[in-house]
Coordinates of C-alpha atoms and ligand atoms in Angstrom, one line a residue:
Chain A
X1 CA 0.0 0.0 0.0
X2 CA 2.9 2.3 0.9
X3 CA 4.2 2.0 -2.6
X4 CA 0.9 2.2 -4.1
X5 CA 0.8 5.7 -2.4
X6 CA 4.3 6.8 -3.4
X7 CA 3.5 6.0 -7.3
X8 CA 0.6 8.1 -6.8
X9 CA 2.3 10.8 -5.1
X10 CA 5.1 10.4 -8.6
X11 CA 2.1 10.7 -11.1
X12 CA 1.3 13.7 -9.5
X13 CA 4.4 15.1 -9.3
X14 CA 4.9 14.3 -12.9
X15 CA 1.8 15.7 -13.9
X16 CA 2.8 19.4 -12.2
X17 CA 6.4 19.1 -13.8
X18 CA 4.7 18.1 -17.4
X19 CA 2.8 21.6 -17.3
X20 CA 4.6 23.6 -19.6
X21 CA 7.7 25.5 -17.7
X22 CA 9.0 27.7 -21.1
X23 CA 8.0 24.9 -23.4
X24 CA 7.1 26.9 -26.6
X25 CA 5.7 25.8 -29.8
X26 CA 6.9 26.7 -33.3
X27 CA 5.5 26.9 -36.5
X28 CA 8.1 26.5 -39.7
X29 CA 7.3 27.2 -43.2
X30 CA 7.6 23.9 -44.4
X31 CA 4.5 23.2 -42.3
X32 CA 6.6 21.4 -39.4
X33 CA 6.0 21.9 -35.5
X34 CA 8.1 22.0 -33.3
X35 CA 8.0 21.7 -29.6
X36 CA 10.7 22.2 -27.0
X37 CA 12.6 24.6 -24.8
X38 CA 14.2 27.4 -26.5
X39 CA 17.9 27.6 -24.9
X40 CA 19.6 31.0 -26.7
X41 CA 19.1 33.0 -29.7
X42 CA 22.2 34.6 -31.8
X43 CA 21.3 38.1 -32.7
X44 CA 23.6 37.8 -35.2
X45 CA 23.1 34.9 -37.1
X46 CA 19.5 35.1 -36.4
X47 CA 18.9 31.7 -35.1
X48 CA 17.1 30.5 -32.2
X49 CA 18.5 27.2 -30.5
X50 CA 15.9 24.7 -29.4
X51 CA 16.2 21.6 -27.5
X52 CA 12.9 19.4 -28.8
X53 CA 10.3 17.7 -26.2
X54 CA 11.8 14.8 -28.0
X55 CA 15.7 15.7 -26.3
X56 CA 17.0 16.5 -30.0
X57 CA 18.7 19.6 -29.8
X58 CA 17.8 22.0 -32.9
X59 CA 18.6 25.4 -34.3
X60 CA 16.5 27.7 -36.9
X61 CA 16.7 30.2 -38.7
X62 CA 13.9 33.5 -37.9
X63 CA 13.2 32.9 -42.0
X64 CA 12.6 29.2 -41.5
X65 CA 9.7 30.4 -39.5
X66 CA 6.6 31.0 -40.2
X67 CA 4.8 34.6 -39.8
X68 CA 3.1 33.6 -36.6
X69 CA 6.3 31.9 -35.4
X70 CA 8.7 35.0 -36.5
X71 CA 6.3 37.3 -35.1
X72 CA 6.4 35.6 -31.6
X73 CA 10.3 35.4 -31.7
X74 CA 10.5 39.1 -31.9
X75 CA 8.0 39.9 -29.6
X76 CA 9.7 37.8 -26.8
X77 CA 13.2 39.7 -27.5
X78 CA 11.7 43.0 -27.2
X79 CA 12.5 45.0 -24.0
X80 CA 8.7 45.4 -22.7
X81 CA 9.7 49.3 -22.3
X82 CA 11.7 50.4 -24.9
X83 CA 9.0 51.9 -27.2
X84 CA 11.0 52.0 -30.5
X85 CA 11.0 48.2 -30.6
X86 CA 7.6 48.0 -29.6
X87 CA 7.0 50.3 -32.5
X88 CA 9.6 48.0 -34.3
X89 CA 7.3 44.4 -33.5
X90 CA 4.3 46.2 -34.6
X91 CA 5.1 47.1 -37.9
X92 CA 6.1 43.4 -38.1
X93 CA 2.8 42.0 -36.7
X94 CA 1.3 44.1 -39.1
X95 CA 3.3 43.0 -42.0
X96 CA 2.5 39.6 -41.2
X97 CA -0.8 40.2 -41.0
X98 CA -1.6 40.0 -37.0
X99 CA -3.3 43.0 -37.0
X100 CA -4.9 43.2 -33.8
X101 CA -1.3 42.2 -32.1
X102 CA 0.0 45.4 -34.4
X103 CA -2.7 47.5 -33.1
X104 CA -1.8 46.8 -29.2
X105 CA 1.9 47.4 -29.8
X106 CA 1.2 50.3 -31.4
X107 CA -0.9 51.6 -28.4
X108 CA 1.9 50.2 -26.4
X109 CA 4.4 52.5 -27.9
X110 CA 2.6 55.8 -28.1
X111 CA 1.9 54.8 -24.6
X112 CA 6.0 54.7 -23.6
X113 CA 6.7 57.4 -26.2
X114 CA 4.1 60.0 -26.8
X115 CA 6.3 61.6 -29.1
X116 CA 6.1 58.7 -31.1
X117 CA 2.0 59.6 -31.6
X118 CA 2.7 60.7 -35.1
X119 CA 4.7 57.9 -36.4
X120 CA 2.3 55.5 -35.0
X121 CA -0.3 57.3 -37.2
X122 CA 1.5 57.3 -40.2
X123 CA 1.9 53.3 -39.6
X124 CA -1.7 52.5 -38.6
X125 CA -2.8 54.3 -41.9
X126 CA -0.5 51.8 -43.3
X127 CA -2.4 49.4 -41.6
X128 CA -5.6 50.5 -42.4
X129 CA -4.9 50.3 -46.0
X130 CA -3.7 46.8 -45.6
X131 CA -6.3 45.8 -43.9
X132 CA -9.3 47.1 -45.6
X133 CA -7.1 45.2 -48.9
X134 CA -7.2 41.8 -47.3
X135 CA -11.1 41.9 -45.3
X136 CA -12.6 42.4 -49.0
X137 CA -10.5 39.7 -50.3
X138 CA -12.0 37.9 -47.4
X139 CA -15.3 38.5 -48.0
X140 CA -15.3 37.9 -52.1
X141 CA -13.4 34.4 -51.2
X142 CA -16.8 33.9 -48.7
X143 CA -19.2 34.7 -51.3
X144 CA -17.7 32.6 -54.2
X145 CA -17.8 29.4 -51.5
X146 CA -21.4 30.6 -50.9
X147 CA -21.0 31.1 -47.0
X148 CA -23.0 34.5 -46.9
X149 CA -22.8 34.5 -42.8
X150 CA -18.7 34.6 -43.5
X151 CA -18.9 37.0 -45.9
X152 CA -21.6 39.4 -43.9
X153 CA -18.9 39.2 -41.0
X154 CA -16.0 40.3 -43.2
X155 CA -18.0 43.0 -44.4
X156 CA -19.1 44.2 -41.1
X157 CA -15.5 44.8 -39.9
X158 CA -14.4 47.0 -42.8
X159 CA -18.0 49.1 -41.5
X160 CA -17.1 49.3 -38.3
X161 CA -13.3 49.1 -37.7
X162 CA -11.8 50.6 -40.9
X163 CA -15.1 53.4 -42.0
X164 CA -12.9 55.8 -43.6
X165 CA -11.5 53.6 -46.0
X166 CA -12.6 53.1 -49.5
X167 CA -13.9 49.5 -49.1
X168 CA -15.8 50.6 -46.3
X169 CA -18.5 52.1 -48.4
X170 CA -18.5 49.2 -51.0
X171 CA -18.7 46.6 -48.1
X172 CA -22.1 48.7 -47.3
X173 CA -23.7 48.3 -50.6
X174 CA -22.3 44.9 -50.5
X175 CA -25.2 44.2 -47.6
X176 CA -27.7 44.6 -49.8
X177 CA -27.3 41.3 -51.2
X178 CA -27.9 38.4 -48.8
X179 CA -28.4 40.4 -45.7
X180 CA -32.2 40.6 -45.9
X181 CA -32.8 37.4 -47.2
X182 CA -30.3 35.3 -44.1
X183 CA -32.3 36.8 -41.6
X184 CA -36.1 36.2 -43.5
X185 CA -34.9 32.6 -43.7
X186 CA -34.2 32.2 -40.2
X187 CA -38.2 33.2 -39.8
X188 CA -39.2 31.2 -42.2
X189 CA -37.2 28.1 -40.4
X190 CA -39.4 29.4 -37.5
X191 CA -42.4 29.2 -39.7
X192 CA -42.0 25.6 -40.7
X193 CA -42.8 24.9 -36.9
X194 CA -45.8 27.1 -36.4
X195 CA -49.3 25.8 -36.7
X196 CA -51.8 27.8 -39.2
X197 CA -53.1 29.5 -35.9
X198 CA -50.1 30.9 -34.6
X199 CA -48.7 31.9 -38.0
X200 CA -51.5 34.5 -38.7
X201 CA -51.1 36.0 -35.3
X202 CA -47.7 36.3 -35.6
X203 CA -48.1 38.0 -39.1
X204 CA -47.8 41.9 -37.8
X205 CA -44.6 40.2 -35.4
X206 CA -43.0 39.5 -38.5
X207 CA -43.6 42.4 -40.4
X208 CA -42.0 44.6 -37.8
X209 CA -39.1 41.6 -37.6
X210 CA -38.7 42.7 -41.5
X211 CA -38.5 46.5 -40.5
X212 CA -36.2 45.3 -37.6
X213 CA -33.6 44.0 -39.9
X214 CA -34.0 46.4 -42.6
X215 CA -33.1 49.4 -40.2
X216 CA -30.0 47.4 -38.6
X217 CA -29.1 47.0 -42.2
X218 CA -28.9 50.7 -42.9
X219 CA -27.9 51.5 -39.7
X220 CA -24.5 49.7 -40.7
X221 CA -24.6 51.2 -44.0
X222 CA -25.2 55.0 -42.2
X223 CA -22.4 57.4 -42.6
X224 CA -21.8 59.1 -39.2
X225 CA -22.6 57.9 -35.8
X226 CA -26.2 59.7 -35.1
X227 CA -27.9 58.8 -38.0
X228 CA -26.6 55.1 -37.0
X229 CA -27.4 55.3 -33.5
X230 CA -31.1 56.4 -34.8
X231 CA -31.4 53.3 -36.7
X232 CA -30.3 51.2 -34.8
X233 CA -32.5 52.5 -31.7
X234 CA -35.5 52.1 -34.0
X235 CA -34.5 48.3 -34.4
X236 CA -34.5 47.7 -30.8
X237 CA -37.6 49.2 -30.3
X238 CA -39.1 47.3 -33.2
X239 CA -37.5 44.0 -31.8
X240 CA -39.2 45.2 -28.5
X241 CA -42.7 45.3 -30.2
X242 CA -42.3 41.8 -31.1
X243 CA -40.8 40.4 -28.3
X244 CA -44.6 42.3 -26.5
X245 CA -46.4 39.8 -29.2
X246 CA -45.0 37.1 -28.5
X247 CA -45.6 37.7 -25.0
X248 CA -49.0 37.8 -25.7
X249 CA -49.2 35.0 -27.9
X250 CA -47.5 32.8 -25.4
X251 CA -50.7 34.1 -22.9
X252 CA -53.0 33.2 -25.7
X253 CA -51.8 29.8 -26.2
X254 CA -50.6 27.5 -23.5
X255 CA -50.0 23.8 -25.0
X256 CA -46.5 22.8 -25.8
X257 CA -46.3 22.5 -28.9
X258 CA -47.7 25.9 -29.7
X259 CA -45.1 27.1 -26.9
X260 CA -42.4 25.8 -28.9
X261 CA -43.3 27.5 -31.4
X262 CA -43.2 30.9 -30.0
X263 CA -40.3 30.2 -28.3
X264 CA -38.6 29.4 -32.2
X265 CA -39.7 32.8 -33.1
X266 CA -38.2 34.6 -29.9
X267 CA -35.2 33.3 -30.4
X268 CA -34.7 34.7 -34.3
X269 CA -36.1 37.8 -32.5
X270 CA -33.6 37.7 -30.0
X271 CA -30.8 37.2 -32.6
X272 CA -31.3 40.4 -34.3
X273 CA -31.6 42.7 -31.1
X274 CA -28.2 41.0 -29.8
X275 CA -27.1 41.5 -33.1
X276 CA -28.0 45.3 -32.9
X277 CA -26.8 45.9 -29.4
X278 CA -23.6 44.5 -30.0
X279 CA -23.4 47.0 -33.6
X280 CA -24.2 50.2 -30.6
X281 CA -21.5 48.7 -28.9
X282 CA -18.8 48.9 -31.7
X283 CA -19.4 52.1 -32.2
X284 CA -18.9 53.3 -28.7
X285 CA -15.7 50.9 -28.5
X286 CA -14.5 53.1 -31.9
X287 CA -14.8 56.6 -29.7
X288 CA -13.0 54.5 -26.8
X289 CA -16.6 55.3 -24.9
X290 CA -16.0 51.6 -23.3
X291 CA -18.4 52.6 -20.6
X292 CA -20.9 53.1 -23.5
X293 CA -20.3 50.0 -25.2
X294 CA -20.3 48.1 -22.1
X295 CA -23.5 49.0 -21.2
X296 CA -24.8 47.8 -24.8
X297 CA -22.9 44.4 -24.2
X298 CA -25.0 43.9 -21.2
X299 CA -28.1 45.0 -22.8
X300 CA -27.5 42.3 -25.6
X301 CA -26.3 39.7 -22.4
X302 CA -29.6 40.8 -20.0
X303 CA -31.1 39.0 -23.5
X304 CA -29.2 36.4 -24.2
X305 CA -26.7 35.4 -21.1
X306 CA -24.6 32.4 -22.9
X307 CA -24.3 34.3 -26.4
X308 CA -20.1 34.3 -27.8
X309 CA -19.8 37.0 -29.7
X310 CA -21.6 39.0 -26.4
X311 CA -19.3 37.8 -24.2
X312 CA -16.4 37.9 -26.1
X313 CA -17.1 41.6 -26.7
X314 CA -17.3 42.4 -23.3
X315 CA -14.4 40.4 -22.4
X316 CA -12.4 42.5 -24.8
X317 CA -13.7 45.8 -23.6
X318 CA -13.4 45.0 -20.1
X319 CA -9.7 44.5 -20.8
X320 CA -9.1 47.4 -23.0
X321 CA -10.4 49.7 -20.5
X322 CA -8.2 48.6 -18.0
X323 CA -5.1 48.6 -19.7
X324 CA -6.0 51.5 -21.7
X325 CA -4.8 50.0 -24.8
X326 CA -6.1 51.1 -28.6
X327 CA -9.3 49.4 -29.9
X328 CA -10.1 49.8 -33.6
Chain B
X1 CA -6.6 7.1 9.4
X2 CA -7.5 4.5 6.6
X3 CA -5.0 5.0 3.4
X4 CA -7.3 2.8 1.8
X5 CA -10.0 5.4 1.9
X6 CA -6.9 8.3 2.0
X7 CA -6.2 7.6 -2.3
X8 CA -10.3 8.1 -4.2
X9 CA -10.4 10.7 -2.0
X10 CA -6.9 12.3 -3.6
X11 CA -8.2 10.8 -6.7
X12 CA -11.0 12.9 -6.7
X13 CA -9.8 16.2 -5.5
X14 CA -7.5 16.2 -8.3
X15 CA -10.1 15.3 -10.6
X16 CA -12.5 18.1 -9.3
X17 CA -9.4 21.0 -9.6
X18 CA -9.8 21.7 -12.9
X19 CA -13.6 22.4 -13.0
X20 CA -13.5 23.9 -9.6
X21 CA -11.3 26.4 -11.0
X22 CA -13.5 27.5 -13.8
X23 CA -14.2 30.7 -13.7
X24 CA -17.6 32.5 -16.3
X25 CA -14.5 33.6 -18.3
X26 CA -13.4 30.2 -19.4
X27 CA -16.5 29.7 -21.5
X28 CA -14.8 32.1 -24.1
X29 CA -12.8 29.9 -26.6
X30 CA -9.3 30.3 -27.6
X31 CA -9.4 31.6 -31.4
X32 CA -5.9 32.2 -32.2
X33 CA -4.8 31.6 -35.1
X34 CA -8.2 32.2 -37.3
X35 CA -8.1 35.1 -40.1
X36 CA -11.0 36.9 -38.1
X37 CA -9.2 37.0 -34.9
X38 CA -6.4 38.3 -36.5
X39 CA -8.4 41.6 -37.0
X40 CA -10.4 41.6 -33.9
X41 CA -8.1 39.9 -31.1
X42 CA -9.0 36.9 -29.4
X43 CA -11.2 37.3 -26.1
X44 CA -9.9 34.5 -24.2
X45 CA -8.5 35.5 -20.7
X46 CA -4.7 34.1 -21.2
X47 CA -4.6 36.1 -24.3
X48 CA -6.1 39.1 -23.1
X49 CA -3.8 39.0 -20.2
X50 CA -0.7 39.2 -22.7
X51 CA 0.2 35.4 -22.1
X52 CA 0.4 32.3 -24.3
X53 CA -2.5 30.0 -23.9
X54 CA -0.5 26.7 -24.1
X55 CA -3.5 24.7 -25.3
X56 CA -3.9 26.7 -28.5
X57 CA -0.4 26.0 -30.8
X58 CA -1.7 28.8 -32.8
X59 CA -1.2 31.6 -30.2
X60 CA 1.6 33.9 -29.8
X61 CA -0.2 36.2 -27.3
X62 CA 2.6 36.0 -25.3
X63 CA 6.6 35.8 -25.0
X64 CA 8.7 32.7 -25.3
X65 CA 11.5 32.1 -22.8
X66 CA 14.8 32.9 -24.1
X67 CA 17.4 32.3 -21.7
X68 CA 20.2 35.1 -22.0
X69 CA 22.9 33.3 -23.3
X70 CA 26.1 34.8 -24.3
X71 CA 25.4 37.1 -27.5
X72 CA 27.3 36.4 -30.7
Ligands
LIG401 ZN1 -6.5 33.0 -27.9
LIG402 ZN1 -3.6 33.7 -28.0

């Protein structure tokens, strides 16, 4: 039994010593990863000696690497307060095509060096231009696969993070196209539960629904943040008017099945003033108003507790108020 | 006191740490490494915090360790 305890006591002890203690993960070009313990780097030759999980001891080269890889190399040889590398590992992130890393450091180093403010400008226009470039690509590769919901989010970040440039106002006439007709088939999947009863009650619900998505819709294609903010206010009060149906409906008819079907519609419902919320949100996050844009995270939580994108907004806004870092 | 009894109980105190420790937080996935998180950031707490979530191979939120070794 003693020994029975002791192996115990050494799986445990094993387990705690397995947990990663500088263990780092690599990515090369050829597609290869590579796990181990990185034990120098030469500056000068830039290579980066690493001693495998396997016990082989390697060495690469910061162009064997990939982008990711190369990217996380510099980042870790960086003084955390010398703001002309920061600057430095930004550009890089950005070049690479990390753009949200490149948008932290670049906080980061305005942050050490405000004299740097207008550098960092002329390099997040840089930015901006790239990444306006490579969301459309994103988009058109979405539509020609068909996957309208990729494509709709693709175009809703060149709205809402990169408005001034160029694609920004084709991504808006780009929503014309499917974004209608996603949400009308989400009702109509609601439909196919409904019986004949409920659907003509519903009728006016889903009228409003339509007016619902249509002033989200140009809410994301307004220029300028009132006319927006208008919109988008008139959505939630529409959604609101059709959540009160429902409500009513659900007094009207109590069996199951019928409650089901109510509850289908609440949820498409429920969807679109989330949806709407979390549009507010972005554009208090844009005019650093985090207090703003929190409170709209919340709204679109108080309706929907478990949604991601909700609480992956807030997560990110929580954090970006505390540290004070740049949000675009 | 009864080792015999002493070891499930271990067993199962270990068991329970990880899900004891979950916090609301850890519902939000690791996305590193997807084209969309590349332009919005990824929300999960490790990568927030500036630190590398070791179960995503994709992330470089954070620093490696590089010992300082002589420079060349
Ligand atoms: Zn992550
Ligand atoms: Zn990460």
């Amino acid at each position: 039994m003693r020994s029975t305890l002791r192996s115990a006591a050494f799986v445990v002890a094993l387990a705690l010593l397995a947990l990663p203690a500088g263990a780092a993960t690599l990515k090369l070009k050829n597609g290869t990863t590579v796990t181990g313990k990185v034990s120098r780097y030469d500056a000068t030759a830039k290579t980066l000696y690493v001693t495998t999980d396997a016990g082989k001891d390697e060495q690469y080269r910061i162009d064997q690497l990939d982008a990711r890889s190369s990217y996380l190399v510099n980042a870790s040889l960086v003084p955390p307060d010398d703001a002309g590398k920061q600057l430095q590992v930004a550009n890089f992130a950005r070049d690479a095509g990390l753009y949200s890393h490149a948008v932290r450091r670049y906080g980061i180093a305005a942050k050490l060096d405000p004299t740097l403010k207008a550098t960092v400008d002329t390099e997040m226009t840089k930015l901006k231009r790239m990444a306006a470039e490579e969301c459309m690509k994103n988009a058109r590769a979405a539509v020609a696969k068909g996957d309208f919901a990729d494509a709709e989010k693709w175009l809703t970040v060149l709205i809402e993070k990169l408005p001034d440039e160029p694609e920004a106002k084709e991504a808006a006439a780009a929503l014309e196209n499917h974004y209608a007709k996603t949400r009308s088939e989400k009702m109509a999947a609601a439909d196919k539960k409904a019986s004949d009863a409920l659907k003509r009650d519903i009728e006016k619900g889903k009228k409003q629904y339509a007016e619902m998505v249509d002033k989200t819709k140009k809410g994301l294609q307004a220029r300028g943040d009132s006319l927006a903010k208008g919109l988008f206010n008139g959505a939630l009060t529409d959604g609101k008017a059709v959540m009160g149906l429902i409500d009513d409906l659900e007094k009207k008819y109590d069996d199951p099945q019928t409650r089901e079907s109510t509850a289908s519609y609440r949820t498409v419902v429920i969807g679109q003033m989330v949806e709407v919320h979390l549009h507010m949100a972005s554009l208090e996050t844009v005019k650093s108003d985090y207090r703003g844009a929190l409170k709209e995270v919340n709204a679109a939580l108080a309706l929907d507790p478990k949604n991601a994108s909700a609480l992956a907004a807030r997560a990110r806004i929580e954090e970006a108020s505390s540290q004070g870092w740049w949000r675009w | 006191m009864n080792i015999k009894l002493l070891l499930p109980l271990v067993t199962a105190l270990l068991l329970a740490l990880p899900s004891a420790c979950k916090s609301p937080s850890d519902d939000i996935p690791c996305t590193c490494g997807t084209a969309m998180t590349d332009f919005e950031g990824c929300a999960h707490p490790l990568c927030l915090a500036g630190k590398t979530n070791p179960d995503n191979p994709n992330c470089v939120c954070g620093k490696l360790e590089i010992p300082q070794g002589k420079k060349n």
